[in-house]
C-alpha positions as a Python dict, from the first residue, in 0.01 Angstrom:
ca = {
    (1, 'M'): (0, 0, 0),
    (2, 'S'): (158, 296, 176),
    (3, 'L'): (317, 281, 516),
    (4, 'C'): (56, 522, 650),
    (5, 'A'): (-198, 244, 596),
    (6, 'T'): (-35, 26, 858),
    (7, 'G'): (-229, 187, 1137),
    (8, 'G'): (-68, 400, 1403),
    (9, 'G'): (204, 523, 1170),
    (10, 'W'): (134, 896, 1217),
    (11, 'R'): (103, 1138, 1504),
    (12, 'N'): (19, 1508, 1546),
    (13, 'T'): (299, 1716, 1700),
    (14, 'G'): (264, 2035, 1901),
    (15, 'R'): (334, 2231, 1583),
    (16, 'H'): (43, 2059, 1408),
    (17, 'R'): (281, 1860, 1185),
    (18, 'L'): (224, 1496, 1092),
    (19, 'T'): (542, 1296, 1141),
    (20, 'S'): (614, 934, 1073),
    (21, 'T'): (654, 717, 1382),
    (22, 'L'): (698, 375, 1229),
    (23, 'T'): (773, 137, 1516),
    (24, 'R'): (951, -194, 1502),
    (25, 'A'): (616, -369, 1536),
    (26, 'D'): (483, -172, 1238),
    (27, 'A'): (792, -243, 1029),
    (28, 'L'): (815, -616, 1104),
    (29, 'P'): (542, -730, 860),
    (30, 'W'): (698, -523, 581),
    (31, 'V'): (1042, -669, 649),
    (32, 'A'): (891, -1019, 656),
    (33, 'L'): (705, -952, 331),
    (34, 'I'): (1028, -857, 154),
    (35, 'L'): (1226, -1145, 306),
    (36, 'F'): (962, -1404, 213),
    (37, 'G'): (933, -1262, -139),
    (38, 'A'): (1310, -1271, -184),
    (39, 'G'): (1331, -1617, -28),
    (40, 'W'): (1061, -1773, -241),
    (41, 'G'): (1191, -1587, -545),
    (42, 'I'): (1529, -1755, -520),
    (43, 'M'): (1373, -2103, -532),
    (44, 'Q'): (1351, -2112, -913),
    (45, 'P'): (1721, -2037, -977),
    (46, 'L'): (1820, -2279, -699),
    (47, 'T'): (1608, -2548, -863),
    (48, 'K'): (1766, -2466, -1199),
    (49, 'I'): (2111, -2513, -1044),
    (50, 'A'): (2004, -2845, -891),
    (51, 'V'): (1852, -2978, -1214),
    (52, 'S'): (2149, -2864, -1420),
    (53, 'G'): (2373, -3047, -1171),
    (54, 'G'): (2206, -3384, -1224),
    (55, 'F'): (1914, -3385, -979),
    (56, 'E'): (1583, -3502, -1126),
    (57, 'P'): (1219, -3444, -1019),
    (58, 'F'): (1164, -3746, -794),
    (59, 'G'): (1506, -3709, -637),
    (60, 'I'): (1439, -3347, -540),
    (61, 'M'): (1092, -3437, -412),
    (62, 'V'): (1242, -3696, -178),
    (63, 'W'): (1447, -3427, -7),
    (64, 'Q'): (1150, -3189, -7),
    (65, 'G'): (949, -3458, 169),
    (66, 'V'): (1222, -3513, 428),
    (67, 'A'): (1246, -3140, 502),
    (68, 'S'): (868, -3093, 519),
    (69, 'L'): (821, -3397, 741),
    (70, 'V'): (1100, -3311, 986),
    (71, 'L'): (1059, -2934, 1004),
    (72, 'G'): (682, -2941, 961),
    (73, 'G'): (657, -3209, 1228),
    (74, 'L'): (867, -3007, 1472),
    (75, 'L'): (678, -2684, 1407),
    (76, 'S'): (339, -2854, 1440),
    (77, 'A'): (428, -3081, 1735),
    (78, 'R'): (193, -2907, 1975),
    (79, 'Y'): (-102, -2974, 1742),
    (80, 'G'): (-35, -3345, 1704),
    (81, 'P'): (-75, -3553, 1388),
    (82, 'P'): (-384, -3539, 1163),
    (83, 'R'): (-676, -3741, 1296),
    (84, 'G'): (-965, -3912, 1126),
    (85, 'R'): (-1046, -3994, 766),
    (86, 'W'): (-1130, -3643, 647),
    (87, 'Q'): (-812, -3486, 781),
    (88, 'W'): (-602, -3754, 614),
    (89, 'L'): (-798, -3715, 289),
    (90, 'F'): (-718, -3345, 300),
    (91, 'C'): (-351, -3428, 353),
    (92, 'A'): (-372, -3657, 49),
    (93, 'Q'): (-518, -3368, -152),
    (94, 'V'): (-227, -3146, -51),
    (95, 'A'): (22, -3425, -124),
    (96, 'V'): (-110, -3476, -479),
    (97, 'L'): (-215, -3124, -585),
    (98, 'G'): (26, -2929, -367),
    (99, 'T'): (340, -3136, -414),
    (100, 'L'): (360, -3445, -634),
    (101, 'I'): (205, -3319, -960),
    (102, 'P'): (314, -2952, -949),
    (103, 'H'): (667, -3030, -832),
    (104, 'F'): (712, -3295, -1099),
    (105, 'A'): (581, -3052, -1361),
    (106, 'S'): (792, -2755, -1252),
    (107, 'F'): (1111, -2959, -1200),
    (108, 'T'): (1065, -3116, -1544),
    (109, 'A'): (995, -2785, -1717),
    (110, 'I'): (1279, -2591, -1556),
    (111, 'A'): (1530, -2828, -1713),
    (112, 'H'): (1424, -2680, -2049),
    (113, 'L'): (1320, -2324, -1958),
    (114, 'P'): (1502, -2030, -1796),
    (115, 'A'): (1443, -1989, -1423),
    (116, 'G'): (1319, -1632, -1466),
    (117, 'L'): (1056, -1752, -1709),
    (118, 'M'): (941, -2012, -1458),
    (119, 'A'): (904, -1737, -1197),
    (120, 'I'): (670, -1548, -1430),
    (121, 'I'): (466, -1859, -1508),
    (122, 'M'): (428, -1946, -1138),
    (123, 'A'): (261, -1607, -1086),
    (124, 'L'): (-46, -1760, -1252),
    (125, 'I'): (-146, -1921, -921),
    (126, 'P'): (-370, -1638, -788),
    (127, 'I'): (-505, -1573, -1138),
    (128, 'F'): (-608, -1937, -1186),
    (129, 'A'): (-744, -1944, -830),
    (130, 'L'): (-967, -1644, -900),
    (131, 'L'): (-1089, -1801, -1224),
    (132, 'M'): (-1181, -2126, -1045),
    (133, 'G'): (-1331, -1942, -749),
    (134, 'G'): (-1548, -1740, -982),
    (135, 'V'): (-1675, -2050, -1160),
    (136, 'I'): (-1789, -2217, -836),
    (137, 'G'): (-1910, -1895, -674),
    (138, 'L'): (-1637, -1853, -411),
    (139, 'E'): (-1497, -1529, -554),
    (140, 'P'): (-1670, -1234, -722),
    (141, 'V'): (-1531, -1178, -1072),
    (142, 'T'): (-1564, -806, -1130),
    (143, 'A'): (-1469, -628, -1452),
    (144, 'R'): (-1142, -522, -1288),
    (145, 'R'): (-1054, -876, -1186),
    (146, 'A'): (-1161, -1018, -1523),
    (147, 'L'): (-915, -777, -1684),
    (148, 'G'): (-649, -914, -1448),
    (149, 'I'): (-724, -1269, -1562),
    (150, 'G'): (-694, -1150, -1920),
    (151, 'C'): (-354, -992, -1849),
    (152, 'G'): (-226, -1315, -1693),
    (153, 'L'): (-343, -1527, -1984),
    (154, 'A'): (-197, -1275, -2229),
    (155, 'A'): (139, -1307, -2053),
    (156, 'I'): (135, -1683, -2106),
    (157, 'A'): (29, -1632, -2468),
    (158, 'V'): (335, -1411, -2522),
    (159, 'I'): (562, -1673, -2364),
    (160, 'A'): (406, -1954, -2568),
    (161, 'A'): (427, -1754, -2891),
    (162, 'T'): (798, -1692, -2841),
    (163, 'H'): (869, -2033, -2681),
    (164, 'G'): (1038, -1841, -2402),
    (165, 'D'): (1284, -1679, -2643),
    (166, 'M'): (1545, -1503, -2430),
    (167, 'G'): (1692, -1304, -2715),
    (168, 'T'): (2039, -1431, -2611),
    (169, 'D'): (2251, -1741, -2645),
    (170, 'L'): (2016, -1905, -2396),
    (171, 'G'): (1791, -1963, -2694),
    (172, 'T'): (1432, -2084, -2668),
    (173, 'G'): (1254, -2355, -2476),
    (174, 'P'): (1028, -2615, -2637),
    (175, 'L'): (659, -2528, -2642),
    (176, 'W'): (572, -2847, -2456),
    (177, 'A'): (788, -2731, -2163),
    (178, 'V'): (581, -2411, -2136),
    (179, 'G'): (267, -2627, -2126),
    (180, 'V'): (413, -2855, -1859),
    (181, 'A'): (521, -2552, -1655),
    (182, 'V'): (164, -2417, -1653),
    (183, 'V'): (46, -2743, -1491),
    (184, 'A'): (220, -2641, -1167),
    (185, 'P'): (28, -2316, -1096),
    (186, 'L'): (-290, -2487, -1217),
    (187, 'C'): (-247, -2758, -951),
    (188, 'Y'): (-159, -2510, -678),
    (189, 'A'): (-464, -2301, -766),
    (190, 'T'): (-688, -2609, -764),
    (191, 'N'): (-556, -2707, -423),
    (192, 'S'): (-612, -2353, -296),
    (193, 'T'): (-967, -2342, -432),
    (194, 'L'): (-1061, -2678, -280),
    (195, 'T'): (-914, -2567, 52),
    (196, 'S'): (-1111, -2241, 43),
    (197, 'A'): (-1430, -2430, -35),
    (198, 'R'): (-1392, -2711, 219),
    (199, 'G'): (-1155, -2578, 483),
    (200, 'L'): (-881, -2769, 662),
    (201, 'Y'): (-1117, -2995, 860),
    (202, 'G'): (-1001, -2848, 1189),
    (203, 'M'): (-629, -2879, 1123),
    (204, 'H'): (-358, -2618, 1158),
    (205, 'P'): (-182, -2561, 821),
    (206, 'L'): (145, -2692, 965),
    (207, 'Q'): (-32, -3016, 1059),
    (208, 'A'): (-144, -3048, 698),
    (209, 'L'): (210, -2978, 577),
    (210, 'A'): (358, -3255, 793),
    (211, 'G'): (72, -3495, 718),
    (212, 'S'): (99, -3445, 343),
    (213, 'A'): (476, -3500, 362),
    (214, 'L'): (417, -3829, 541),
    (215, 'L'): (202, -3937, 245),
    (216, 'F'): (401, -3808, -51),
    (217, 'L'): (749, -3901, 79),
    (218, 'P'): (701, -4279, 26),
    (219, 'V'): (555, -4214, -321),
    (220, 'A'): (844, -3985, -416),
    (221, 'T'): (1097, -4231, -276),
    (222, 'G'): (941, -4519, -468),
    (223, 'G'): (937, -4313, -787),
    (224, 'A'): (1300, -4213, -736),
    (225, 'V'): (1412, -4573, -679),
    (226, 'I'): (1219, -4711, -977),
    (227, 'T'): (1340, -4441, -1216),
    (228, 'G'): (1693, -4426, -1080),
    (229, 'Q'): (1653, -4063, -971),
    (230, 'L'): (1743, -4113, -604),
    (231, 'K'): (2050, -3902, -538),
    (232, 'G'): (2228, -3822, -214),
    (233, 'L'): (2340, -3479, -102),
    (234, 'G'): (2703, -3378, -92),
    (235, 'A'): (2903, -3058, -54),
    (236, 'D'): (2879, -2965, -424),
    (237, 'L'): (2681, -2665, -548),
    (238, 'P'): (2380, -2860, -687),
    (239, 'S'): (2342, -3045, -354),
    (240, 'L'): (2361, -2719, -161),
    (241, 'A'): (2098, -2574, -396),
    (242, 'V'): (1865, -2866, -321),
    (243, 'A'): (1920, -2837, 53),
    (244, 'G'): (1870, -2462, 48),
    (245, 'S'): (1552, -2479, -157),
    (246, 'V'): (1377, -2756, 38),
    (247, 'V'): (1465, -2620, 383),
    (248, 'G'): (1401, -2261, 278),
    (249, 'H'): (1063, -2343, 129),
    (250, 'T'): (943, -2514, 447),
    (251, 'L'): (1062, -2238, 680),
    (252, 'I'): (929, -1958, 459),
    (253, 'Y'): (592, -2133, 437),
    (254, 'A'): (574, -2144, 816),
    (255, 'G'): (668, -1777, 832),
    (256, 'F'): (409, -1692, 569),
    (257, 'L'): (138, -1849, 784),
    (258, 'W'): (252, -1621, 1068),
    (259, 'L'): (232, -1320, 835),
    (260, 'I'): (-126, -1405, 736),
    (261, 'A'): (-226, -1433, 1102),
    (262, 'R'): (-35, -1115, 1193),
    (263, 'S'): (-131, -885, 907),
    (264, 'G'): (-418, -1040, 714),
    (265, 'A'): (-451, -1225, 385),
    (266, 'V'): (-475, -910, 172),
    (267, 'F'): (-146, -773, 305),
    (268, 'A'): (25, -1113, 274),
    (269, 'S'): (-100, -1158, -84),
    (270, 'Q'): (139, -882, -191),
    (271, 'T'): (413, -1145, -164),
    (272, 'A'): (311, -1258, -514),
    (273, 'Y'): (456, -943, -672),
    (274, 'L'): (783, -983, -484),
    (275, 'V'): (820, -1354, -558),
    (276, 'T'): (782, -1287, -930),
    (277, 'G'): (1011, -985, -933),
    (278, 'F'): (1276, -1144, -714),
    (279, 'G'): (1255, -1466, -916),
    (280, 'V'): (1351, -1275, -1230),
    (281, 'L'): (1614, -1068, -1046),
    (282, 'W'): (1779, -1367, -875),
    (283, 'S'): (1789, -1553, -1208),
    (284, 'M'): (1971, -1260, -1367),
    (285, 'V'): (2218, -1227, -1078),
    (286, 'L'): (2287, -1594, -1004),
    (287, 'L'): (2247, -1749, -1349),
    (288, 'G'): (2333, -1458, -1576),
    (289, 'E'): (2000, -1478, -1755),
    (290, 'R'): (1907, -1192, -1987),
    (291, 'Y'): (1568, -1148, -2146),
    (292, 'A'): (1425, -1035, -2476),
    (293, 'L'): (1164, -760, -2495),
    (294, 'A'): (885, -1019, -2520),
    (295, 'I'): (975, -1164, -2180),
    (296, 'W'): (972, -820, -2017),
    (297, 'L'): (631, -764, -2178),
    (298, 'A'): (511, -1094, -2030),
    (299, 'L'): (643, -989, -1687),
    (300, 'A'): (465, -653, -1708),
    (301, 'L'): (139, -821, -1810),
    (302, 'M'): (166, -1075, -1528),
    (303, 'L'): (237, -811, -1262),
    (304, 'A'): (-55, -604, -1392),
    (305, 'G'): (-274, -913, -1374),
    (306, 'L'): (-168, -981, -1015),
    (307, 'S'): (-248, -622, -922),
    (308, 'L'): (-594, -641, -1075),
    (309, 'V'): (-702, -978, -934),
    (310, 'R'): (-579, -908, -580),
    (311, 'P'): (-874, -851, -343),
    (312, 'R'): (-912, -496, -222),
    (313, 'A'): (-861, -430, 147),
    (314, 'T'): (-1190, -368, 324),
    (315, 'G'): (-1097, -187, 639),
    (316, 'D'): (-783, -395, 668),
    (317, 'T'): (-504, -166, 775),
    (318, 'G'): (-236, -413, 688),
    (319, 'T'): (-133, -489, 1046),
    (320, 'N'): (-426, -611, 1247),
}
């Protein structure tokens, strides 16, 4: 999307020349888009650092629950807690499909797969969501979008066929880890589809975030205690990685909700490209990962798939 599509970005001068007059208000959504993409993109390498430093799935989820409950509760204070059976059932849906299962899957898989590869796999979320939405009639599946689904599935086929071969001393990951990793975007897409179909039952998304944290935190804590995965935070690098990822995720999510309200869902959906690209880039910079040709092919296929499945703007200028 070009900057001229942001609405109000051009003016006619006395010499009949069109000149760019991008204001701070016009630029803010673009800056936020890049920051959120870079912020979410760094989550995979941070998680890799945490897992490599001894943190395990339930232990990380405990701290994610604490961050979501505290920060989500503060940010949603004016809305109050969820009320009634249906709102709490929705929070339970988010807790299970939006946190417990996908986080356990991704934290387990990333112990065996490169972080950059995980970033590519996580890009399946909108592709799976379109596939599910098409099945239940929520989303139109045009030939263009069907091609996008095919590109996304082809990317995973390439990864599975090579077992995530990096072409370097990083070696390959077990095939089962690729399968476990795919569970995470599948759960996120299912949660998204159910939310699109049923709505939030009158809640603000931040209410749902805090409410779901209130439900999954005891489960994660119990799982961590039973399995011996409960681990405190210190001043070491893995602990800082955990703290950065759980706090960053919560704050970026809140900012992303603002971006949707400010600029529309179509504009905000472009974050998916940046999260994937930055995820690979951060993994190369922070972890020294290098990739074989097959992985770059998978990345190209996934980005093409994201481009094709993304809904077209219909009169949306990008900054409503």
